C-alpha positions as a LaTeX table, in Angstrom:
\begin{tabular}{lrrr}
\hline
Residue & $x$ (\AA) & $y$ (\AA) & $z$ (\AA) \\
\hline
Met1 & 29.96 & $-16.36$ & 21.89 \\
Thr2 & 26.81 & $-15.33$ & 23.70 \\
Ser3 & 25.79 & $-15.16$ & 27.33 \\
Ser4 & 22.68 & $-16.71$ & 28.79 \\
Val5 & 21.26 & $-13.88$ & 30.86 \\
Arg6 & 17.75 & $-13.90$ & 32.27 \\
Thr7 & 16.34 & $-10.48$ & 33.08 \\
Thr8 & 12.75 & $-10.29$ & 34.31 \\
Arg9 & 10.93 & $-7.00$ & 34.89 \\
Arg10 & 8.24 & $-7.09$ & 37.57 \\
Thr11 & 7.36 & $-4.21$ & 39.88 \\
Ala12 & 9.86 & $-1.36$ & 40.13 \\
Leu13 & 11.28 & $-2.81$ & 43.34 \\
Ala14 & 11.40 & $-6.41$ & 42.18 \\
Ala15 & 13.10 & $-5.34$ & 38.97 \\
Ala16 & 16.12 & $-4.32$ & 41.01 \\
Val17 & 16.52 & $-7.91$ & 42.13 \\
Ala18 & 15.60 & $-9.72$ & 38.96 \\
Val19 & 18.84 & $-10.06$ & 37.05 \\
Ala20 & 19.88 & $-13.72$ & 36.94 \\
Leu21 & 22.92 & $-15.07$ & 35.14 \\
Thr22 & 22.83 & $-18.84$ & 34.71 \\
Ala23 & 25.94 & $-20.47$ & 36.09 \\
Gly24 & 26.62 & $-22.43$ & 32.92 \\
Ser25 & 26.72 & $-19.47$ & 30.56 \\
Thr26 & 29.54 & $-18.87$ & 28.10 \\
Val27 & 30.75 & $-15.31$ & 27.67 \\
Ala28 & 33.49 & $-13.37$ & 25.93 \\
Leu29 & 37.05 & $-13.64$ & 27.25 \\
Ser30 & 38.43 & $-10.77$ & 29.30 \\
Gly31 & 40.94 & $-10.29$ & 32.10 \\
Thr32 & 44.28 & $-11.74$ & 33.20 \\
Ala33 & 44.54 & $-15.29$ & 34.48 \\
Ala34 & 45.53 & $-15.84$ & 38.09 \\
Ala35 & 47.82 & $-18.51$ & 39.44 \\
Gly36 & 46.04 & $-21.85$ & 39.34 \\
Thr37 & 43.75 & $-20.87$ & 36.45 \\
Thr38 & 43.97 & $-20.92$ & 32.70 \\
Glu39 & 43.31 & $-17.88$ & 30.53 \\
Ser40 & 40.08 & $-19.40$ & 29.25 \\
Ala41 & 38.84 & $-19.58$ & 32.84 \\
Val42 & 38.30 & $-15.81$ & 33.04 \\
Thr43 & 35.27 & $-14.45$ & 31.15 \\
Thr44 & 33.00 & $-11.40$ & 31.32 \\
Ala45 & 29.49 & $-10.41$ & 30.32 \\
Pro46 & 27.64 & $-7.06$ & 30.46 \\
Leu47 & 24.40 & $-6.99$ & 32.47 \\
Val48 & 22.82 & $-3.63$ & 33.43 \\
Arg49 & 23.92 & $-0.45$ & 35.18 \\
Gly50 & 24.16 & $-0.29$ & 38.95 \\
Leu51 & 25.31 & $-3.81$ & 39.89 \\
Tyr52 & 25.93 & $-4.15$ & 43.62 \\
Gln53 & 26.01 & $-7.67$ & 45.11 \\
Ser54 & 25.21 & $-11.23$ & 44.03 \\
Ala55 & 24.15 & $-14.58$ & 45.49 \\
Tyr56 & 24.19 & $-18.01$ & 43.86 \\
Ser57 & 21.23 & $-20.39$ & 44.04 \\
Glu58 & 22.29 & $-24.03$ & 43.77 \\
Arg59 & 18.67 & $-25.12$ & 43.65 \\
Asn60 & 17.95 & $-23.01$ & 40.56 \\
Asp61 & 21.51 & $-22.85$ & 39.15 \\
Ala62 & 21.26 & $-19.07$ & 38.88 \\
Leu63 & 23.14 & $-16.03$ & 40.10 \\
Trp64 & 20.89 & $-13.33$ & 41.57 \\
Val65 & 22.37 & $-9.85$ & 41.18 \\
Thr66 & 21.04 & $-6.73$ & 42.89 \\
Val67 & 20.85 & $-3.48$ & 40.96 \\
Ser68 & 21.13 & $-0.40$ & 43.13 \\
Val69 & 18.77 & 2.35 & 42.00 \\
Gly70 & 19.46 & 4.61 & 44.96 \\
Arg71 & 21.42 & 7.34 & 43.17 \\
Pro72 & 19.16 & 9.12 & 42.54 \\
Pro73 & 16.62 & 7.15 & 44.56 \\
Val74 & 13.57 & 5.75 & 42.84 \\
Thr75 & 10.41 & 6.45 & 44.81 \\
Asp76 & 7.51 & 4.00 & 44.82 \\
Ala77 & 4.43 & 5.96 & 43.75 \\
Thr78 & 2.16 & 3.93 & 46.03 \\
Thr79 & 4.15 & 3.73 & 49.26 \\
Gly80 & 6.56 & 6.64 & 48.91 \\
Ala81 & 9.46 & 4.30 & 49.74 \\
Arg82 & 12.89 & 5.10 & 48.38 \\
Glu83 & 13.91 & 1.93 & 46.60 \\
Ala84 & 17.57 & 0.92 & 46.58 \\
Val85 & 18.39 & $-2.79$ & 46.66 \\
Tyr86 & 21.94 & $-3.59$ & 47.80 \\
Gly87 & 22.47 & $-6.85$ & 49.72 \\
Val88 & 21.16 & $-10.23$ & 48.57 \\
Ala89 & 21.05 & $-13.83$ & 49.81 \\
Val90 & 19.18 & $-16.92$ & 48.66 \\
Asp91 & 17.31 & $-19.44$ & 50.77 \\
Asp92 & 17.22 & $-22.57$ & 48.62 \\
Glu93 & 15.38 & $-24.53$ & 51.29 \\
His94 & 12.33 & $-22.28$ & 50.95 \\
Asn95 & 13.12 & $-21.16$ & 47.37 \\
Thr96 & 13.22 & $-17.48$ & 48.30 \\
Val97 & 15.59 & $-14.59$ & 47.72 \\
Trp98 & 16.15 & $-11.95$ & 50.42 \\
Val99 & 17.39 & $-8.40$ & 49.81 \\
Thr100 & 18.20 & $-5.28$ & 51.80 \\
Asn101 & 16.46 & $-2.05$ & 50.84 \\
Thr102 & 19.16 & 0.15 & 52.29 \\
Arg103 & 17.65 & 3.61 & 51.84 \\
Asp104 & 14.24 & 2.45 & 53.04 \\
Asp105 & 15.59 & 0.68 & 56.18 \\
Thr106 & 13.84 & $-2.55$ & 55.25 \\
Val107 & 14.42 & $-6.14$ & 54.15 \\
Ala108 & 12.31 & $-7.75$ & 51.42 \\
Val109 & 11.59 & $-11.36$ & 50.46 \\
Tyr110 & 10.73 & $-12.68$ & 46.99 \\
Ser111 & 9.92 & $-16.06$ & 45.50 \\
Gln112 & 12.79 & $-17.45$ & 43.44 \\
Arg113 & 10.33 & $-19.41$ & 41.33 \\
Thr114 & 7.87 & $-16.66$ & 40.37 \\
Gly115 & 9.49 & $-13.42$ & 41.52 \\
Ala116 & 6.43 & $-12.63$ & 43.63 \\
His117 & 6.94 & $-10.19$ & 46.48 \\
Leu118 & 6.30 & $-12.11$ & 49.70 \\
Ala119 & 7.11 & $-9.64$ & 52.46 \\
Thr120 & 8.76 & $-6.37$ & 53.42 \\
Leu121 & 10.23 & $-6.33$ & 56.92 \\
Pro122 & 10.80 & $-2.93$ & 58.60 \\
Asp123 & 13.19 & $-1.37$ & 61.11 \\
Val124 & 16.61 & $-2.48$ & 59.88 \\
Ala125 & 18.44 & 0.84 & 59.91 \\
His126 & 20.49 & 1.31 & 56.73 \\
Ala127 & 20.19 & $-2.41$ & 56.07 \\
Arg128 & 23.37 & $-3.44$ & 54.28 \\
Glu129 & 24.01 & $-7.17$ & 54.02 \\
Ile130 & 21.99 & $-10.31$ & 54.55 \\
Val131 & 22.90 & $-13.97$ & 55.09 \\
Val132 & 20.87 & $-17.17$ & 55.34 \\
Asp133 & 21.27 & $-19.95$ & 57.92 \\
Glu134 & 19.19 & $-22.72$ & 56.35 \\
Arg135 & 19.93 & $-25.21$ & 59.10 \\
His136 & 18.33 & $-22.97$ & 61.74 \\
Asp137 & 15.65 & $-21.40$ & 59.50 \\
Thr138 & 17.13 & $-17.98$ & 60.17 \\
Val139 & 18.05 & $-14.98$ & 58.04 \\
Trp140 & 20.36 & $-12.31$ & 59.46 \\
Ala141 & 20.59 & $-8.68$ & 58.30 \\
Ser142 & 23.11 & $-6.03$ & 59.31 \\
Gly143 & 21.73 & $-2.65$ & 60.40 \\
Phe144 & 24.65 & $-0.34$ & 59.75 \\
Gly145 & 22.67 & 2.70 & 60.82 \\
Asp146 & 22.11 & 1.75 & 64.46 \\
Gly147 & 24.68 & $-0.97$ & 65.20 \\
Ser148 & 22.23 & $-3.86$ & 65.02 \\
Val149 & 22.18 & $-7.38$ & 63.67 \\
Val150 & 18.64 & $-8.64$ & 63.20 \\
Ala151 & 17.40 & $-12.21$ & 62.76 \\
Phe152 & 14.22 & $-13.23$ & 60.94 \\
Asp153 & 12.44 & $-16.57$ & 60.74 \\
Ser154 & 12.89 & $-17.77$ & 57.15 \\
Lys155 & 9.52 & $-19.58$ & 57.20 \\
Thr156 & 7.24 & $-17.03$ & 58.89 \\
Phe157 & 9.29 & $-13.87$ & 58.13 \\
Glu158 & 8.84 & $-12.76$ & 61.74 \\
Glu159 & 11.66 & $-11.07$ & 63.64 \\
Lys160 & 13.38 & $-13.53$ & 66.00 \\
Arg161 & 16.29 & $-11.67$ & 67.57 \\
Arg162 & 17.86 & $-8.22$ & 67.60 \\
Ile163 & 21.29 & $-7.44$ & 69.02 \\
Thr164 & 22.42 & $-3.81$ & 69.06 \\
Val165 & 25.94 & $-2.59$ & 69.77 \\
Glu166 & 25.99 & 1.15 & 70.43 \\
Gly167 & 28.34 & 3.01 & 68.11 \\
Ala168 & 29.01 & $-0.02$ & 65.91 \\
Gly169 & 28.65 & $-0.14$ & 62.13 \\
Pro170 & 27.83 & $-3.74$ & 61.18 \\
Ala171 & 28.55 & $-4.21$ & 57.47 \\
Gly172 & 29.56 & $-7.67$ & 56.20 \\
Leu173 & 27.96 & $-10.85$ & 57.54 \\
Ala174 & 28.79 & $-14.54$ & 57.72 \\
Val175 & 27.13 & $-17.38$ & 59.59 \\
Asn176 & 28.41 & $-20.72$ & 60.84 \\
Glu177 & 25.48 & $-23.03$ & 60.15 \\
Ser178 & 26.95 & $-25.77$ & 62.33 \\
Thr179 & 26.71 & $-23.63$ & 65.45 \\
Gly180 & 24.23 & $-20.93$ & 64.44 \\
Thr181 & 26.77 & $-18.25$ & 65.33 \\
Val182 & 26.68 & $-15.09$ & 63.20 \\
Tyr183 & 29.62 & $-12.77$ & 62.61 \\
Ala184 & 29.43 & $-9.12$ & 61.53 \\
Ser185 & 32.34 & $-6.94$ & 60.49 \\
Asp186 & 32.19 & $-3.68$ & 62.45 \\
Leu187 & 33.37 & $-0.99$ & 60.06 \\
Asn188 & 33.31 & 1.63 & 62.81 \\
Gly189 & 35.16 & $-0.39$ & 65.44 \\
Asp190 & 37.77 & $-2.35$ & 63.42 \\
Arg191 & 36.49 & $-5.59$ & 64.90 \\
Ile192 & 34.17 & $-8.55$ & 64.41 \\
Ile193 & 30.91 & $-8.78$ & 66.34 \\
Glu194 & 30.23 & $-12.43$ & 67.22 \\
Val195 & 26.71 & $-13.44$ & 68.30 \\
Ser196 & 26.20 & $-17.04$ & 69.37 \\
Ala197 & 22.96 & $-18.95$ & 69.18 \\
Lys198 & 22.81 & $-19.15$ & 72.97 \\
Ser199 & 23.49 & $-15.58$ & 74.08 \\
Asp200 & 22.48 & $-12.06$ & 73.13 \\
Thr201 & 25.68 & $-10.72$ & 74.67 \\
Pro202 & 28.12 & $-10.32$ & 71.78 \\
Arg203 & 31.80 & $-11.14$ & 71.80 \\
Phe204 & 34.25 & $-8.78$ & 70.09 \\
Val205 & 37.25 & $-9.96$ & 68.08 \\
Pro206 & 39.85 & $-7.59$ & 66.60 \\
Ala207 & 40.09 & $-7.22$ & 62.81 \\
Gly208 & 42.02 & $-4.99$ & 60.41 \\
Asp209 & 41.60 & $-1.32$ & 59.53 \\
Gly210 & 38.14 & $-0.72$ & 58.09 \\
Pro211 & 36.65 & $-4.24$ & 57.87 \\
Ile212 & 33.73 & $-3.97$ & 55.47 \\
Ser213 & 33.25 & $-7.57$ & 54.34 \\
Leu214 & 33.55 & $-10.92$ & 56.08 \\
Ala215 & 33.89 & $-14.61$ & 55.19 \\
Leu216 & 34.47 & $-17.82$ & 57.13 \\
Ser217 & 36.74 & $-20.77$ & 56.46 \\
Ala218 & 35.08 & $-24.10$ & 55.67 \\
Asp219 & 35.66 & $-25.34$ & 59.23 \\
Gly220 & 34.38 & $-22.10$ & 60.79 \\
Arg221 & 37.52 & $-21.58$ & 62.83 \\
Thr222 & 38.88 & $-18.65$ & 60.85 \\
Ala223 & 37.33 & $-15.41$ & 59.69 \\
Tyr224 & 38.61 & $-13.29$ & 56.83 \\
Thr225 & 37.90 & $-9.56$ & 56.65 \\
Ala226 & 38.38 & $-7.27$ & 53.66 \\
Asp227 & 39.92 & $-4.18$ & 55.26 \\
Gln228 & 38.90 & $-1.25$ & 53.09 \\
Ser229 & 41.05 & 1.40 & 54.74 \\
Ala230 & 44.20 & $-0.70$ & 54.86 \\
Gly231 & 43.88 & $-2.53$ & 51.53 \\
Thr232 & 44.42 & $-5.87$ & 53.27 \\
Val233 & 42.73 & $-9.10$ & 54.19 \\
Ser234 & 42.96 & $-10.07$ & 57.84 \\
Val235 & 43.15 & $-13.75$ & 58.81 \\
Val236 & 41.43 & $-13.92$ & 62.19 \\
Asp237 & 41.78 & $-16.85$ & 64.59 \\
Leu238 & 38.33 & $-16.93$ & 66.17 \\
Ala239 & 39.26 & $-19.22$ & 69.05 \\
Ala240 & 42.23 & $-17.06$ & 70.03 \\
Gly241 & 40.29 & $-13.88$ & 69.36 \\
Ala242 & 43.13 & $-12.25$ & 67.44 \\
Val243 & 44.38 & $-11.37$ & 63.97 \\
Ala244 & 46.80 & $-14.14$ & 63.06 \\
Lys245 & 48.00 & $-12.68$ & 59.75 \\
Ser246 & 47.44 & $-9.69$ & 57.51 \\
Val247 & 48.04 & $-9.75$ & 53.76 \\
Ala248 & 48.20 & $-6.70$ & 51.49 \\
Thr249 & 45.76 & $-7.20$ & 48.59 \\
Gly250 & 45.22 & $-3.83$ & 46.93 \\
Ala251 & 43.66 & $-0.41$ & 47.32 \\
Gly252 & 40.04 & $-0.36$ & 48.40 \\
Ala253 & 39.62 & $-3.97$ & 49.56 \\
Leu254 & 35.83 & $-4.29$ & 49.56 \\
Ser255 & 34.56 & $-7.87$ & 49.37 \\
Val256 & 35.96 & $-11.24$ & 50.42 \\
Ala257 & 34.97 & $-14.86$ & 49.79 \\
Ala258 & 36.52 & $-18.18$ & 50.77 \\
Val259 & 37.07 & $-21.00$ & 48.28 \\
Asp260 & 36.29 & $-24.38$ & 49.85 \\
Arg261 & 38.64 & $-26.36$ & 47.63 \\
Gly262 & 42.25 & $-25.49$ & 48.41 \\
Gly263 & 41.35 & $-22.97$ & 51.10 \\
Asn264 & 42.25 & $-19.85$ & 49.12 \\
Val265 & 40.54 & $-16.52$ & 49.68 \\
Leu266 & 39.42 & $-14.04$ & 47.01 \\
Val267 & 39.47 & $-10.31$ & 47.75 \\
Val268 & 37.86 & $-7.67$ & 45.52 \\
Asn269 & 39.92 & $-4.47$ & 45.46 \\
Arg270 & 37.64 & $-1.69$ & 44.24 \\
Thr271 & 40.23 & 1.05 & 43.71 \\
Ala272 & 42.83 & $-1.31$ & 42.24 \\
Ala273 & 40.21 & $-2.84$ & 39.88 \\
Asn274 & 41.20 & $-6.44$ & 40.47 \\
Val275 & 40.65 & $-9.58$ & 42.50 \\
Thr276 & 43.49 & $-10.91$ & 44.62 \\
Val277 & 43.87 & $-14.64$ & 45.28 \\
Val278 & 45.34 & $-15.18$ & 48.74 \\
Ala279 & 46.68 & $-18.36$ & 50.35 \\
Pro280 & 45.90 & $-17.60$ & 54.01 \\
Arg281 & 48.09 & $-20.31$ & 55.53 \\
Ala282 & 51.16 & $-18.96$ & 53.74 \\
Ala283 & 49.93 & $-15.37$ & 54.13 \\
Ser284 & 50.81 & $-14.71$ & 50.51 \\
Val285 & 49.24 & $-13.52$ & 47.27 \\
Val286 & 49.22 & $-16.32$ & 44.69 \\
Gly287 & 47.43 & $-14.57$ & 41.84 \\
Thr288 & 45.61 & $-11.49$ & 40.60 \\
Val289 & 42.72 & $-11.20$ & 38.14 \\
Ala290 & 41.99 & $-7.88$ & 36.46 \\
Thr291 & 38.35 & $-6.81$ & 36.39 \\
Gly292 & 36.43 & $-3.84$ & 35.09 \\
Ala293 & 36.58 & $-0.56$ & 36.99 \\
Asn294 & 35.13 & $-0.45$ & 40.51 \\
Pro295 & 34.54 & $-4.14$ & 41.29 \\
Asn296 & 32.02 & $-4.32$ & 44.10 \\
His297 & 31.39 & $-7.92$ & 45.22 \\
Val298 & 32.57 & $-11.51$ & 44.82 \\
Glu299 & 30.43 & $-14.64$ & 45.15 \\
Val300 & 31.92 & $-18.15$ & 45.08 \\
Ala301 & 29.81 & $-21.08$ & 43.88 \\
Gly302 & 31.72 & $-24.36$ & 43.86 \\
Arg303 & 34.60 & $-23.96$ & 41.42 \\
Thr304 & 33.41 & $-20.62$ & 40.05 \\
Ala305 & 33.69 & $-17.07$ & 41.35 \\
Tyr306 & 31.52 & $-14.21$ & 40.10 \\
Val307 & 32.63 & $-10.59$ & 40.45 \\
Val308 & 30.23 & $-7.72$ & 39.73 \\
Asp309 & 31.61 & $-4.29$ & 38.94 \\
Lys310 & 30.49 & $-0.77$ & 38.16 \\
Ser311 & 32.69 & $-0.34$ & 35.09 \\
Gly312 & 30.08 & 0.77 & 32.58 \\
Ala313 & 32.15 & $-1.18$ & 30.07 \\
Gly314 & 29.25 & $-2.68$ & 28.11 \\
Ala315 & 28.34 & $-1.36$ & 24.67 \\
Gly316 & 25.39 & 0.47 & 26.19 \\
Gly317 & 27.24 & 1.57 & 29.33 \\
Glu318 & 26.23 & $-1.53$ & 31.28 \\
Asp319 & 28.18 & $-2.81$ & 34.26 \\
Gln320 & 29.53 & $-6.33$ & 33.97 \\
Val321 & 30.09 & $-9.61$ & 35.73 \\
Thr322 & 33.45 & $-11.43$ & 35.58 \\
Arg323 & 33.39 & $-15.19$ & 35.90 \\
Ile324 & 36.56 & $-16.89$ & 37.20 \\
Arg325 & 37.31 & $-20.60$ & 37.40 \\
Val326 & 38.82 & $-21.07$ & 40.86 \\
Gly327 & 39.00 & $-24.86$ & 41.20 \\
Gly328 & 40.55 & $-27.68$ & 39.25 \\
\hline
\end{tabular}
């Protein structure tokens, strides 16, 4: 069987963004089935070296995958910028893809249709993750380097808001599009930074030990944090402002995503080299899927989850993506 992988080379910087795996591809079987799946629902495909994060475009039926070229950094001959693309999010309303250039402290915007570079936006210190609020025409980026969360207008690309929490390390991001509230996992403070649409004064909610990634439930009432230091996922009641439950998932919990159907949560465990399927209401693990070494990120699109890893397991030493059927 073959995979349908679209790789487009543009400028050196755009090339780091331009790996797209079509959602309907068929790839070779690998991995162990989790509870609620069949063995044929777990497949893998090699892409390129340096996979970091991914984002699914429903409009284009494609998975955009960033390729980190920061070790060693690649320097743009024209600008002198150190190029290293890490975070990624798609704006299907405006048909754009947004990325964080972590080592250059910037955010960049590209056309999904042509790959054209549309803008580079400065002053996001150690920009890590990015998330799109299509309803409010807003894109949020986390500035891990200076404790900031920064909002940009998704139409004009102008900066709209900037909230800085001294000493914080904002890492993962999630946004409630119904309310416009953004949530950032504070890796330094073991908490969630909540910024509402109506106030620049943040609210702080406790999380687990080392929260590096964040997801929201479908109703927006619950946050889930992947706690890297503890190897757990925390189930956080946002209204109560407290951790309701904590579930052990595996060493190096790094990325978390919520599955709309059934309400399960997927947690990527980098050190354990697997993905844990958690039922948050029961606070229990209901399945585990083996991945390649060093899985880095999980993206859920409908009934499918995509996990990128840094395994180097391809015939040419490429990293790979694991595709998991997560719905009936």
